XYZ file of C-alpha atoms in Angstrom:
324
model
C 35.674 -19.553 16.339
C 38.997 -18.194 15.105
C 40.025 -21.664 13.962
C 37.227 -22.082 11.424
C 37.721 -18.591 10.035
C 41.197 -19.544 8.988
C 39.905 -22.620 7.214
C 38.676 -20.552 4.267
C 42.280 -19.716 3.395
C 43.343 -23.287 4.021
C 40.673 -24.618 1.688
C 41.761 -22.237 -1.054
C 45.311 -23.514 -0.708
C 44.112 -27.118 -0.913
C 42.210 -26.336 -4.075
C 45.230 -24.600 -5.588
C 47.732 -27.353 -4.910
C 45.202 -30.066 -5.736
C 45.802 -32.324 -2.732
C 44.273 -32.859 0.671
C 41.568 -34.901 2.293
C 39.094 -32.039 2.139
C 39.451 -31.146 -1.511
C 36.234 -29.947 -3.126
C 35.442 -30.974 -6.684
C 32.550 -30.444 -9.050
C 32.489 -34.176 -9.875
C 32.985 -35.368 -6.292
C 30.045 -37.819 -6.431
C 30.523 -38.929 -10.055
C 31.100 -42.523 -8.954
C 29.456 -42.747 -5.529
C 26.179 -40.959 -6.376
C 26.208 -39.849 -10.022
C 22.580 -38.634 -10.092
C 22.750 -36.540 -6.932
C 22.404 -33.159 -8.666
C 19.310 -34.178 -10.610
C 17.762 -35.718 -7.480
C 18.285 -32.512 -5.485
C 17.090 -30.370 -8.385
C 13.881 -32.363 -8.716
C 13.138 -32.026 -5.008
C 13.826 -28.285 -5.045
C 11.649 -27.804 -8.128
C 8.785 -29.726 -6.547
C 9.025 -27.658 -3.375
C 9.149 -24.441 -5.417
C 5.953 -25.444 -7.226
C 4.297 -25.669 -3.817
C 5.483 -22.275 -2.570
C 7.689 -19.481 -3.917
C 9.081 -18.902 -0.412
C 11.265 -21.931 -1.093
C 13.571 -19.719 -3.156
C 14.486 -16.904 -0.751
C 14.263 -19.235 2.256
C 16.789 -21.726 0.888
C 19.198 -19.066 -0.350
C 19.157 -17.252 2.987
C 19.637 -20.551 4.811
C 22.856 -21.163 2.866
C 24.175 -17.693 3.708
C 23.406 -18.037 7.407
C 24.998 -21.475 7.490
C 28.242 -20.405 5.842
C 28.771 -17.282 7.938
C 28.788 -18.962 11.344
C 30.544 -22.344 11.329
C 31.217 -22.434 7.611
C 29.448 -24.459 4.921
C 28.726 -27.466 7.125
C 24.921 -27.561 7.595
C 25.289 -26.625 11.271
C 22.242 -24.383 10.758
C 20.121 -27.507 10.207
C 20.573 -29.009 13.680
C 17.544 -29.049 15.973
C 18.031 -28.979 19.732
C 15.458 -29.929 22.380
C 17.100 -27.326 24.600
C 16.711 -24.494 22.087
C 20.428 -23.778 22.047
C 21.391 -24.817 18.507
C 22.543 -22.388 15.834
C 19.058 -22.067 14.323
C 17.715 -20.939 17.723
C 19.832 -17.784 17.877
C 17.833 -14.522 17.671
C 19.333 -13.676 14.267
C 18.160 -17.036 12.897
C 14.651 -17.425 14.307
C 13.205 -15.581 11.298
C 14.617 -18.143 8.849
C 11.636 -19.515 6.930
C 10.772 -23.152 7.526
C 10.498 -23.826 3.803
C 14.283 -23.592 3.486
C 14.828 -26.272 6.121
C 12.064 -28.407 4.611
C 13.671 -28.205 1.171
C 16.986 -29.572 2.439
C 15.351 -32.256 4.575
C 13.270 -33.524 1.650
C 16.233 -33.422 -0.735
C 18.324 -35.389 1.764
C 15.601 -38.037 2.048
C 15.435 -38.360 -1.734
C 19.211 -38.706 -1.994
C 19.387 -41.219 0.881
C 16.853 -43.416 -0.912
C 19.326 -43.819 -3.772
C 22.751 -43.251 -2.186
C 22.524 -43.910 1.570
C 25.270 -42.457 3.728
C 27.142 -40.859 0.835
C 26.089 -37.214 0.390
C 26.378 -34.629 3.161
C 23.611 -32.239 4.137
C 26.111 -29.416 3.606
C 26.524 -30.375 -0.036
C 22.783 -30.741 -0.501
C 22.240 -27.237 0.897
C 24.915 -25.838 -1.443
C 23.284 -27.480 -4.463
C 19.815 -26.377 -3.400
C 20.993 -22.770 -3.019
C 22.247 -22.824 -6.608
C 19.032 -24.442 -7.837
C 16.744 -21.810 -6.307
C 18.785 -19.040 -7.917
C 18.244 -20.688 -11.299
C 14.531 -21.221 -10.647
C 14.176 -17.494 -9.961
C 15.798 -16.618 -13.287
C 19.367 -16.224 -12.075
C 22.616 -17.678 -13.430
C 23.435 -21.369 -13.263
C 26.849 -22.536 -12.108
C 28.704 -25.664 -11.108
C 28.778 -26.348 -7.369
C 31.948 -27.680 -5.781
C 31.159 -30.698 -3.600
C 32.813 -32.852 -0.957
C 31.905 -31.106 2.316
C 31.279 -32.949 5.549
C 28.556 -32.008 8.019
C 29.784 -30.181 11.097
C 29.756 -31.520 14.639
C 29.037 -28.194 16.364
C 25.850 -26.116 16.351
C 25.528 -23.540 19.123
C 23.337 -20.464 19.331
C 26.107 -18.741 21.276
C 28.373 -18.878 18.206
C 26.023 -16.785 16.069
C 26.269 -13.239 17.515
C 28.803 -11.137 15.660
C 29.036 -13.479 12.686
C 26.048 -12.387 10.591
C 25.599 -9.024 8.831
C 23.157 -6.742 10.619
C 20.667 -4.395 8.892
C 22.295 -1.325 10.451
C 25.857 -2.112 9.316
C 27.888 0.515 7.481
C 30.315 -0.296 4.678
C 33.318 -0.788 6.959
C 31.390 -3.212 9.165
C 30.152 -5.152 6.152
C 33.619 -5.374 4.638
C 35.166 -6.487 7.935
C 32.639 -9.298 8.414
C 32.932 -10.553 4.844
C 36.727 -10.351 4.955
C 36.689 -12.843 7.859
C 35.138 -15.243 5.357
C 37.750 -14.580 2.671
C 35.288 -12.415 0.724
C 36.160 -9.064 -0.848
C 34.080 -5.907 -1.061
C 33.118 -6.928 -4.591
C 31.953 -10.316 -3.290
C 29.975 -8.601 -0.536
C 28.180 -6.257 -2.921
C 27.408 -9.144 -5.279
C 26.052 -11.375 -2.494
C 23.957 -8.471 -1.222
C 22.185 -8.758 -4.566
C 20.418 -11.816 -3.156
C 18.122 -9.185 -1.640
C 16.509 -9.045 -5.048
C 14.491 -11.908 -3.502
C 12.844 -12.358 -0.148
C 11.461 -10.079 2.511
C 12.320 -8.371 5.780
C 10.296 -7.811 8.919
C 9.366 -4.229 9.738
C 11.486 -4.183 12.885
C 14.645 -4.527 10.796
C 14.216 -1.095 9.173
C 11.652 0.793 11.300
C 14.467 2.991 12.632
C 14.740 4.516 9.149
C 11.082 5.563 9.173
C 10.436 6.768 12.701
C 12.621 8.952 14.919
C 15.594 8.523 12.598
C 17.416 11.492 14.152
C 16.781 14.752 15.940
C 16.747 16.582 12.601
C 14.698 14.142 10.553
C 11.965 11.619 11.255
C 12.826 9.670 8.098
C 16.215 8.585 6.792
C 16.966 11.219 4.107
C 18.625 8.591 1.895
C 15.197 6.962 1.413
C 13.175 7.849 -1.670
C 10.228 9.945 -0.390
C 7.530 7.986 -2.195
C 9.112 4.710 -1.126
C 9.315 5.756 2.529
C 5.619 6.656 2.477
C 4.793 3.244 1.040
C 6.853 1.605 3.759
C 5.089 3.556 6.496
C 1.739 2.397 5.126
C 2.884 -1.220 5.221
C 4.779 -0.876 8.492
C 3.056 1.588 10.817
C 4.562 2.126 14.238
C 3.960 -0.707 16.715
C 2.919 -2.994 13.868
C 2.510 -6.748 14.316
C 6.113 -8.068 14.441
C 5.183 -10.817 11.987
C 4.528 -8.288 9.201
C 7.195 -8.211 6.487
C 7.723 -6.454 3.163
C 9.632 -7.352 0.022
C 13.303 -6.426 -0.051
C 12.879 -5.610 -3.747
C 9.570 -3.753 -4.252
C 9.815 -3.896 -8.066
C 10.597 -7.521 -9.064
C 10.452 -9.444 -5.754
C 10.165 -12.882 -7.345
C 12.870 -12.558 -9.976
C 16.611 -12.913 -9.548
C 17.850 -9.865 -11.455
C 19.856 -6.662 -11.050
C 16.851 -4.495 -10.150
C 18.044 -4.517 -6.539
C 20.933 -2.274 -7.604
C 18.663 -0.033 -9.641
C 16.588 0.343 -6.492
C 19.661 1.414 -4.513
C 20.426 4.117 -7.074
C 16.814 5.322 -6.741
C 16.983 5.471 -2.924
C 14.897 2.333 -2.535
C 17.242 0.110 -0.570
C 15.160 -1.312 2.278
C 17.853 -1.816 4.904
C 20.542 0.619 5.964
C 23.081 -2.051 4.974
C 21.538 -2.057 1.488
C 21.402 1.673 0.805
C 24.894 2.310 2.205
C 26.294 0.395 -0.757
C 25.183 3.291 -2.950
C 25.607 6.238 -0.585
C 29.220 5.353 0.246
C 31.569 6.599 -2.518
C 33.823 3.556 -2.061
C 31.134 1.093 -3.142
C 28.950 3.283 -5.356
C 30.827 2.554 -8.626
C 30.200 -1.192 -8.237
C 26.514 -0.597 -7.550
C 26.276 1.571 -10.658
C 28.028 -1.106 -12.697
C 25.710 -3.875 -11.490
C 22.665 -1.638 -12.051
C 23.670 -1.023 -15.650
C 25.263 -4.377 -16.514
C 23.357 -7.471 -15.364
C 26.026 -9.763 -16.803
C 28.634 -8.176 -14.532
C 26.397 -8.781 -11.535
C 25.670 -12.400 -12.481
C 29.350 -13.188 -12.988
C 30.342 -11.578 -9.685
C 27.530 -13.360 -7.846
C 28.595 -16.773 -9.149
C 32.212 -16.143 -8.142
C 31.155 -15.011 -4.663
C 28.812 -17.965 -4.138
C 31.548 -20.448 -4.994
C 33.957 -18.689 -2.630
C 31.385 -18.622 0.150
C 30.825 -22.353 -0.256
C 34.514 -23.032 0.438
C 34.512 -21.407 3.867
C 34.748 -23.499 6.981
C 34.630 -26.781 5.071
C 35.011 -29.716 7.470
C 37.379 -32.590 6.772
C 38.330 -35.857 8.430
C 37.378 -36.052 12.105
C 35.960 -32.505 11.989
C 32.784 -33.735 10.344
C 30.482 -36.560 9.330
C 27.807 -37.414 6.782
C 24.607 -37.113 8.777
C 21.818 -39.618 8.332
C 19.359 -36.941 9.411
C 20.201 -33.315 8.616
C 18.563 -32.117 11.838
C 20.579 -34.330 14.206
C 24.159 -35.377 14.733
C 24.829 -39.073 14.143
C 24.615 -41.030 17.378
């Protein structure tokens, strides 16, 4: 595990000096598959027209992929033994529409450019495309990743942010991926989309502490709404929107919610309650352009982590299985 964490720094150095087998480039497929971006975009758009869940599902899939083995589509592997990365407890709630989006995009690309484009690159492009479809900023995606050769559920624990994390824990985890506190706060803005199951924040509503049943950092009206949607011992499949105001739009309302005490997870609200991160939250809440710019920078940095080169990876024929 320690080896791949260091690859983020190595990739940055490769990009700076402009050499190396694993160099990423925005025009990586300009000769080998020049229409790849439009092919992926069309597939993502079609899937989005079928269900909005495509957007948060695909974006979350990219995050969960990058944080464990790096941006190598290891999250896509299916195992008959239930021991692949996607089978880890922290990943079982990943929505199937995200996987389906990548699988369909890969099939469309293979029909035109067989054996050329990695699943990792397709996932990175799809993550950008869903942000745009939700009204967020567009940006150029660096390409040239290989698909990883390792996908183990046992590698997941300790490598994904948890809903109870404080600022120090968040910063430490993101720093392992060459991401700053600013990057972390910007990427947390992806919670302007999607949903969370009640179990991930029920501790803030019931028996929070000996002195208070409800987390005092929660807006009172908001906490009452949450208790109505998530009563104690509720069906574990029940989920609520991470952003109760504009849940289907990529915008800066997430940060406005934090200022108003309406951050759903502890790891959300701590960004505002901690004095070290509060100024950035205030800035993003008041200046959507600042948020968009920081988010784009952080997404590009995240996509450079753990990139596989040479014998470390392959271009899978099927995103769900290693090549035989």
